[in-house]
Amino acid sequence: MGVLALQGAFIEHEKMLGKLGIRTVEIQQRGDLEQHFTGLVLPGGESTVQGKLLRDLNMLEPLRQLVAGGLPTFGTCAGLLLLAKHVEDGDTHLALMDITAKRNAYGRQLGSFFTHAEMTGIGTIPMTFIRAPYIESVGKNVQILSEVNGHIVAAQQGNMLVTSFHPELNDDLSVHRYFVNMTESGHSLDQAADIL
């Protein structure tokens, strides 16, 4: 499994995948994209910084082509913003997933919080939010997987899975296991054409 390792909480994702017996490779430069990996994790962190680094390292377009071509991709928090086609008050980067995201949506007072909520296909799971975005609206090919307080916090479109929260910061492996299952099923590749 590839993990974008430019900035943010990539090591935590590597640890979670390791607990599931998945070997990870860190994606830090353009040449790393030529390695064989069956899925890609875009971690939380700072989406503006990650987007700038992807451009500076000439990684944005090849990464975009991989995801558009059907590579199963999981974006958490900043990773959600990287994938979003529309970002309120912010720049778009990969712009592949038909969602409109709101940056730092919970404001300062609710900047970080913890809850348990239902996620379709998994059940009730712990959710840690840190200055999180949420999804304001979704396109017709996007499946909403979870809502918290009336806001969409998890969704899937074909080979792309996103969460506003940080599943890598809890002990529960359910969300990572869900993503690993996506990488092992062929359905996500069939839906790649729906993205563009």
XYZ file of N, CA and C in Angstrom:
588
model
N 0.843 -1.185 0.000
C 0.000 0.000 0.000
C 0.884 1.243 0.000
N 0.587 2.190 -0.863
C 1.328 3.436 -0.876
C 0.726 4.427 0.112
N 1.587 5.171 0.795
C 1.133 6.213 1.726
C 1.857 7.503 1.357
N 1.100 8.540 0.988
C 1.723 9.828 0.683
C 2.396 10.346 1.948
N 3.699 10.554 1.872
C 4.486 10.851 3.080
C 5.215 12.181 2.943
N 4.502 13.204 2.485
C 5.099 14.531 2.341
C 4.928 15.358 3.609
N 3.803 15.168 4.297
C 3.468 15.970 5.465
C 2.249 15.334 6.113
N 2.087 15.549 7.409
C 0.882 15.064 8.073
C 1.062 13.718 8.760
N -0.081 13.069 9.043
C -0.114 11.877 9.900
C 0.065 10.579 9.113
N 1.119 10.521 8.284
C 1.282 9.320 7.453
C 1.783 8.118 8.252
N 2.618 8.358 9.264
C 3.171 7.234 10.043
C 2.052 6.492 10.774
N 1.063 7.235 11.271
C -0.063 6.607 11.966
C -0.832 5.675 11.039
N -1.009 6.074 9.782
C -1.673 5.194 8.812
C -0.830 3.940 8.554
N 0.478 4.125 8.447
C 1.366 2.977 8.211
C 1.247 1.967 9.351
N 1.142 2.469 10.587
C 1.012 1.573 11.749
C -0.305 0.805 11.703
N -1.380 1.493 11.337
C -2.684 0.823 11.267
C -2.681 -0.265 10.190
N -2.133 0.054 9.034
C -2.074 -0.935 7.952
C -1.162 -2.096 8.336
N -0.082 -1.786 9.059
C 0.823 -2.834 9.531
C 0.115 -3.822 10.440
N -0.789 -3.318 11.291
C -1.551 -4.197 12.187
C -2.463 -5.144 11.403
N -2.810 -4.737 10.170
C -3.632 -5.600 9.306
C -2.773 -6.485 8.407
N -1.455 -6.433 8.622
C -0.543 -7.262 7.843
C -0.231 -6.714 6.467
N -0.470 -5.401 6.277
C -0.248 -4.776 4.974
C 1.100 -4.057 4.976
N 1.930 -4.356 3.993
C 3.215 -3.668 3.843
C 2.986 -2.322 3.176
N 3.653 -1.292 3.661
C 3.457 0.047 3.094
C 4.747 0.571 2.469
N 4.577 1.432 1.462
C 5.708 2.151 0.869
C 5.396 3.635 0.956
N 6.387 4.425 1.355
C 6.187 5.862 1.473
C 6.390 6.534 0.121
N 5.434 7.380 -0.238
C 5.503 8.127 -1.495
C 6.000 9.536 -1.162
N 7.257 9.804 -1.502
C 7.870 11.090 -1.152
C 8.383 11.865 -2.361
N 8.512 11.185 -3.488
C 8.985 11.853 -4.700
C 8.366 11.167 -5.918
N 8.489 11.810 -7.046
C 7.812 11.319 -8.253
C 8.187 9.876 -8.586
N 9.452 9.528 -8.439
C 9.903 8.177 -8.758
C 9.224 7.107 -7.923
N 8.782 7.476 -6.699
C 8.106 6.500 -5.830
C 6.785 6.035 -6.417
N 6.199 6.852 -7.301
C 4.917 6.485 -7.905
C 5.053 5.332 -8.901
N 6.293 5.010 -9.274
C 6.517 3.913 -10.213
C 6.571 2.555 -9.526
N 6.590 2.565 -8.178
C 6.562 1.308 -7.440
C 5.183 0.665 -7.589
N 5.124 -0.647 -7.320
C 3.833 -1.327 -7.390
C 3.135 -1.221 -6.039
N 1.958 -0.631 -6.047
C 1.126 -0.658 -4.841
C -0.328 -0.753 -5.268
N -1.131 -1.414 -4.434
C -2.519 -1.726 -4.804
C -3.500 -0.690 -4.295
N -3.043 0.248 -3.483
C -3.900 1.300 -2.958
C -3.040 2.449 -2.478
N -3.675 3.583 -2.221
C -2.953 4.786 -1.817
C -3.703 5.486 -0.701
N -2.972 5.904 0.336
C -3.548 6.678 1.429
C -3.038 8.110 1.348
N -3.973 9.065 1.386
C -3.644 10.488 1.448
C -3.976 10.942 2.868
N -2.971 11.207 3.699
C -3.207 11.421 5.131
C -3.715 12.818 5.465
N -4.144 12.953 6.722
C -4.476 14.265 7.249
C -3.215 15.096 7.397
N -3.418 16.376 7.641
C -2.299 17.309 7.746
C -2.772 18.657 7.253
N -1.996 19.285 6.421
C -2.342 20.598 5.880
C -2.465 20.480 4.361
N -3.687 20.576 3.861
C -3.931 20.325 2.435
C -3.209 21.338 1.542
N -3.119 22.594 1.993
C -2.454 23.611 1.178
C -0.976 23.283 1.015
N -0.339 22.858 2.102
C 1.082 22.482 2.069
C 1.274 21.243 1.199
N 0.408 20.246 1.393
C 0.529 19.018 0.610
C 0.338 19.301 -0.880
N -0.647 20.136 -1.204
C -0.888 20.482 -2.607
C 0.299 21.199 -3.227
N 0.892 22.128 -2.471
C 2.067 22.856 -2.970
C 3.237 21.907 -3.200
N 3.475 21.006 -2.246
C 4.574 20.047 -2.391
C 4.349 19.121 -3.584
N 3.110 18.684 -3.786
C 2.803 17.828 -4.940
C 3.120 18.552 -6.248
N 2.817 19.840 -6.293
C 3.128 20.620 -7.496
C 4.639 20.837 -7.642
N 5.289 21.233 -6.546
C 6.732 21.512 -6.592
C 7.538 20.282 -7.000
N 7.054 19.101 -6.586
C 7.769 17.852 -6.872
C 7.285 17.194 -8.174
N 6.451 17.916 -8.931
C 5.896 17.390 -10.191
C 5.194 16.050 -9.999
N 4.473 15.933 -8.874
C 3.766 14.692 -8.566
C 2.256 14.797 -8.772
N 1.732 16.015 -8.872
C 0.281 16.182 -8.870
C -0.375 15.471 -10.059
N 0.138 15.719 -11.272
C -0.505 15.144 -12.452
C -0.359 13.626 -12.535
N 0.850 13.061 -12.302
C 0.924 11.592 -12.327
C 0.064 10.940 -11.246
N -0.030 11.595 -10.089
C -0.878 11.063 -9.020
C -2.349 11.125 -9.438
N -2.709 12.223 -10.057
C -4.079 12.391 -10.541
C -4.425 11.298 -11.557
N -3.492 10.991 -12.448
C -3.737 9.969 -13.464
C -3.909 8.586 -12.832
N -3.123 8.301 -11.794
C -3.248 7.006 -11.113
C -4.628 6.856 -10.481
N -5.065 7.896 -9.761
C -6.360 7.823 -9.088
C -7.489 7.791 -10.111
N -7.406 8.648 -11.133
C -8.428 8.662 -12.181
C -8.475 7.338 -12.925
N -7.336 6.644 -12.993
C -7.257 5.349 -13.659
C -7.806 4.198 -12.844
N -8.211 4.474 -11.601
C -8.861 3.440 -10.800
C -8.109 2.975 -9.575
N -6.937 3.586 -9.262
C -6.196 3.160 -8.065
C -7.037 3.444 -6.824
N -7.355 2.428 -6.008
C -8.101 2.680 -4.782
C -7.352 3.678 -3.899
N -8.047 4.743 -3.483
C -7.418 5.844 -2.764
C -8.280 6.245 -1.575
N -7.626 6.414 -0.428
C -8.300 6.745 0.830
C -7.740 8.068 1.340
N -8.579 9.093 1.395
C -8.157 10.399 1.883
C -8.804 10.738 3.210
N -7.988 11.056 4.214
C -8.518 11.473 5.514
C -8.237 12.954 5.720
N -9.252 13.702 6.135
C -9.123 15.115 6.494
C -8.489 15.921 5.355
N -7.209 16.240 5.420
C -6.559 16.965 4.317
C -6.617 16.155 3.023
N -6.542 14.833 3.129
C -6.640 13.968 1.954
C -7.996 14.103 1.269
N -9.048 14.299 2.067
C -10.386 14.558 1.523
C -10.353 15.837 0.688
N -9.711 16.885 1.220
C -9.629 18.161 0.504
C -8.814 18.031 -0.782
N -7.761 17.205 -0.767
C -6.964 16.992 -1.982
C -7.813 16.379 -3.092
N -8.731 15.475 -2.719
C -9.533 14.753 -3.708
C -10.760 15.534 -4.182
N -11.233 16.484 -3.388
C -12.489 17.172 -3.681
C -12.426 17.996 -4.964
N -13.504 17.911 -5.768
C -13.600 18.741 -6.979
C -13.853 20.199 -6.642
N -14.512 20.438 -5.505
C -14.837 21.804 -5.096
C -14.481 21.969 -3.617
N -13.768 23.057 -3.300
C -13.409 23.362 -1.908
C -13.825 24.793 -1.624
N -14.729 24.954 -0.656
C -15.156 26.308 -0.281
C -13.996 27.060 0.343
N -13.759 28.268 -0.106
C -12.697 29.121 0.445
C -11.329 28.445 0.389
N -11.079 27.685 -0.665
C -9.780 27.031 -0.772
C -9.504 26.575 -2.193
N -8.267 26.153 -2.416
C -7.854 25.684 -3.739
C -8.192 24.211 -3.910
N -8.398 23.809 -5.164
C -8.529 22.386 -5.455
C -7.169 21.854 -5.910
N -6.998 20.543 -5.778
C -5.699 19.941 -6.082
C -5.880 18.793 -7.078
N -6.183 17.602 -6.610
C -6.435 16.482 -7.530
C -7.798 16.648 -8.204
N -8.772 17.197 -7.479
C -10.093 17.559 -8.031
C -10.749 16.416 -8.803
N -10.850 15.256 -8.171
C -11.393 14.073 -8.839
C -12.721 13.586 -8.268
N -12.958 13.838 -6.992
C -14.165 13.307 -6.347
C -15.256 14.365 -6.370
N -16.453 13.961 -6.790
C -17.543 14.903 -7.025
C -18.205 15.312 -5.704
N -17.435 16.022 -4.901
C -17.924 16.517 -3.619
C -17.533 17.990 -3.476
N -18.323 18.711 -2.677
C -17.962 20.062 -2.264
C -17.604 20.005 -0.789
N -16.369 20.382 -0.464
C -15.876 20.293 0.910
C -15.731 21.682 1.515
N -15.956 21.754 2.803
C -15.777 23.008 3.545
C -14.578 22.849 4.461
N -13.569 23.682 4.285
C -12.332 23.597 5.081
C -12.579 24.094 6.502
N -11.838 23.506 7.467
C -11.927 23.928 8.878
C -13.378 24.222 9.261
N -14.245 23.295 8.890
C -15.679 23.558 8.916
C -16.242 23.726 10.320
N -15.582 23.155 11.316
C -16.141 23.182 12.658
C -15.693 24.390 13.469
N -14.843 25.245 12.887
C -14.422 26.451 13.587
C -13.521 26.168 14.767
N -13.114 27.210 15.438
C -12.123 27.055 16.510
C -12.681 26.373 17.741
N -13.908 26.739 18.138
C -14.446 26.205 19.387
C -14.667 24.695 19.314
N -15.103 24.247 18.138
C -15.313 22.814 17.951
C -14.202 22.243 17.076
N -13.051 22.893 17.115
C -11.958 22.505 16.233
C -11.586 21.041 16.339
N -11.661 20.497 17.547
C -11.328 19.091 17.755
C -12.371 18.475 18.677
N -12.868 17.300 18.287
C -13.801 16.600 19.157
C -13.809 15.118 18.808
N -14.409 14.340 19.699
C -14.442 12.880 19.554
C -15.888 12.416 19.704
N -16.285 11.457 18.890
C -17.627 10.903 19.005
C -17.632 9.469 18.491
N -18.748 8.793 18.664
C -18.999 7.497 18.029
C -20.183 7.681 17.086
N -20.089 7.138 15.894
C -21.191 7.248 14.939
C -21.172 6.065 13.991
N -22.288 5.901 13.290
C -22.462 4.793 12.356
C -21.798 5.106 11.021
N -21.121 4.110 10.445
C -20.592 4.231 9.092
C -21.091 3.046 8.284
N -21.724 3.319 7.175
C -22.313 2.278 6.328
C -21.266 1.227 5.959
N -21.645 -0.035 6.106
C -20.747 -1.122 5.744
C -19.799 -1.525 6.855
N -19.818 -0.761 7.966
C -18.894 -1.047 9.069
C -19.636 -1.187 10.391
N -20.473 -0.203 10.715
C -21.152 -0.168 12.010
C -20.719 1.069 12.782
N -20.925 1.048 14.097
C -20.560 2.188 14.934
C -19.067 2.173 15.208
N -18.421 3.313 14.972
C -16.966 3.403 15.136
C -16.591 4.691 15.864
N -15.404 4.722 16.489
C -14.926 5.969 17.087
C -14.449 6.922 15.993
N -14.717 8.215 16.180
C -14.310 9.221 15.195
C -13.634 10.385 15.905
N -12.391 10.657 15.522
C -11.651 11.787 16.062
C -11.551 12.867 14.994
N -12.053 14.050 15.318
C -12.035 15.188 14.392
C -11.032 16.225 14.896
N -10.146 16.673 14.011
C -9.160 17.698 14.370
C -9.200 18.785 13.301
N -9.769 19.953 13.654
C -9.908 21.059 12.689
C -10.374 20.509 11.329
N -11.417 19.722 11.390
C -11.805 18.889 10.250
C -12.647 19.645 9.230
N -12.547 19.225 7.965
C -13.519 19.668 6.966
C -14.761 18.794 7.084
N -15.824 19.173 6.421
C -16.894 18.217 6.175
C -17.357 18.402 4.731
N -18.191 17.478 4.275
C -18.662 17.512 2.895
C -20.020 18.209 2.873
N -20.115 19.290 2.129
C -21.368 20.055 2.057
C -22.359 19.429 1.093
N -21.863 18.891 -0.013
C -22.762 18.270 -0.992
C -21.996 17.243 -1.802
N -22.748 16.310 -2.393
C -22.139 15.239 -3.181
C -22.828 15.125 -4.527
N -22.092 14.640 -5.530
C -22.656 14.366 -6.844
C -23.408 13.049 -6.852
N -24.051 12.755 -7.977
C -24.946 11.589 -8.051
C -24.228 10.248 -7.940
N -22.920 10.210 -8.253
C -22.188 8.936 -8.174
C -21.498 8.722 -6.830
N -21.750 9.622 -5.889
C -21.090 9.544 -4.584
C -22.039 8.944 -3.557
N -21.557 7.954 -2.829
C -22.349 7.323 -1.769
C -21.959 7.932 -0.430
N -22.935 8.455 0.294
C -22.686 8.976 1.642
C -22.608 7.794 2.601
N -21.520 7.724 3.362
C -21.310 6.600 4.278
C -21.558 6.955 5.737
N -21.427 8.239 6.068
C -21.632 8.622 7.467
C -21.944 10.109 7.575
N -22.814 10.430 8.546
C -23.111 11.826 8.875
C -23.043 11.992 10.386
N -22.517 13.140 10.807
C -22.443 13.492 12.229
C -23.017 14.892 12.377
N -24.027 15.028 13.224
C -24.677 16.325 13.460
C -25.143 16.980 12.158
N -25.665 16.150 11.241
C -26.198 16.680 9.998
C -25.165 16.997 8.928
N -23.903 16.696 9.193
C -22.840 16.957 8.215
C -22.280 15.631 7.689
N -21.989 15.578 6.399
C -21.420 14.373 5.792
C -19.946 14.285 6.172
N -19.538 13.159 6.776
C -18.148 13.017 7.240
C -17.431 11.813 6.632
N -18.138 11.029 5.810
C -17.501 9.918 5.099
C -18.291 9.639 3.833
N -17.560 9.371 2.743
C -18.226 9.125 1.463
C -17.315 8.294 0.569
N -17.916 7.696 -0.449
C -17.160 6.884 -1.411
C -17.684 7.150 -2.815
N -16.765 7.268 -3.736
C -17.112 7.349 -5.162
C -16.186 6.402 -5.911
N -16.722 5.270 -6.341
C -15.901 4.291 -7.055
C -14.691 3.877 -6.231
N -13.505 4.208 -6.727
C -12.266 3.790 -6.080
C -11.781 4.770 -5.013
N -12.568 5.820 -4.720
C -12.136 6.842 -3.762
C -12.994 6.813 -2.502
N -12.321 6.745 -1.354
C -12.951 6.762 -0.035
C -12.405 7.960 0.718
N -13.279 8.746 1.359
C -12.803 9.876 2.156
C -13.504 9.916 3.508
N -12.773 10.397 4.515
C -13.354 10.658 5.832
C -12.867 12.015 6.317
N -13.759 12.744 7.003
C -13.378 14.000 7.644
C -12.567 13.726 8.899
N -12.826 12.588 9.497
C -12.191 12.230 10.774
C -10.910 11.427 10.541
N -10.218 11.151 11.639
C -8.912 10.478 11.593
C -9.018 9.066 12.174
N -9.331 8.059 11.365
C -9.405 6.701 11.912
C -8.049 6.166 12.361
N -6.975 6.773 11.873
C -5.625 6.326 12.246
C -5.250 6.730 13.664
N -6.066 7.577 14.316
C -5.741 8.044 15.668
C -6.484 7.269 16.745
N -7.215 6.221 16.357
C -7.891 5.350 17.314
C -7.358 3.925 17.145
N -7.765 3.046 18.049
C -7.302 1.651 17.957
C -8.159 0.820 17.019
N -9.312 1.345 16.611
C -10.247 0.598 15.788
C -9.729 0.512 14.347
N -9.608 -0.711 13.842
C -9.051 -0.939 12.502
C -10.119 -1.024 11.407
N -11.379 -0.799 11.768
C -12.493 -1.064 10.847
C -12.403 -0.293 9.533
N -12.086 1.002 9.605
C -12.082 1.817 8.389
C -10.925 1.411 7.484
N -9.776 1.154 8.074
C -8.631 0.702 7.272
C -8.910 -0.669 6.652
N -9.600 -1.528 7.410
C -9.955 -2.848 6.868
C -10.935 -2.693 5.701
N -11.871 -1.764 5.824
C -12.824 -1.466 4.738
C -12.050 -1.042 3.494
N -11.051 -0.175 3.678
C -10.271 0.280 2.524
C -9.444 -0.857 1.926
N -8.833 -1.668 2.772
C -8.063 -2.813 2.262
C -8.970 -3.714 1.429
N -10.200 -3.921 1.887
C -11.156 -4.726 1.121
C -11.453 -4.090 -0.235
N -11.493 -2.744 -0.279
C -11.684 -2.048 -1.566
C -10.540 -2.362 -2.521
N -9.322 -2.438 -2.006
C -8.164 -2.675 -2.871
C -8.150 -4.112 -3.387
N -8.849 -4.997 -2.678
C -8.842 -6.414 -3.061
C -10.023 -6.786 -3.951
N -10.973 -5.864 -4.119
C -12.122 -6.145 -4.983
C -11.968 -5.374 -6.282
N -12.436 -5.942 -7.359
C -12.258 -5.317 -8.667
C -13.265 -4.232 -8.989
N -14.303 -4.090 -8.134
C -15.387 -3.166 -8.488
C -14.907 -1.735 -8.651
N -13.911 -1.323 -7.866
C -13.492 0.079 -7.906
C -12.878 0.447 -9.259
N -12.173 -0.502 -9.867
C -11.564 -0.223 -11.160
C -12.622 -0.044 -12.242
N -13.721 -0.785 -12.124
C -14.784 -0.694 -13.127
C -15.451 0.679 -13.106
N -15.400 1.355 -11.956
C -16.112 2.611 -11.818
C -15.235 3.820 -12.089
N -14.003 3.618 -12.459
C -13.095 4.743 -12.668
C -13.615 5.709 -13.720
N -14.313 5.188 -14.724
C -14.822 6.038 -15.800
C -15.873 7.036 -15.294
N -16.504 6.743 -14.161
C -17.522 7.647 -13.616
C -16.907 8.920 -13.055
N -15.619 8.907 -12.797
C -14.984 10.005 -12.071
C -14.857 11.245 -12.932
N -14.380 11.071 -14.142
C -14.021 12.239 -14.959
C -15.183 12.697 -15.848
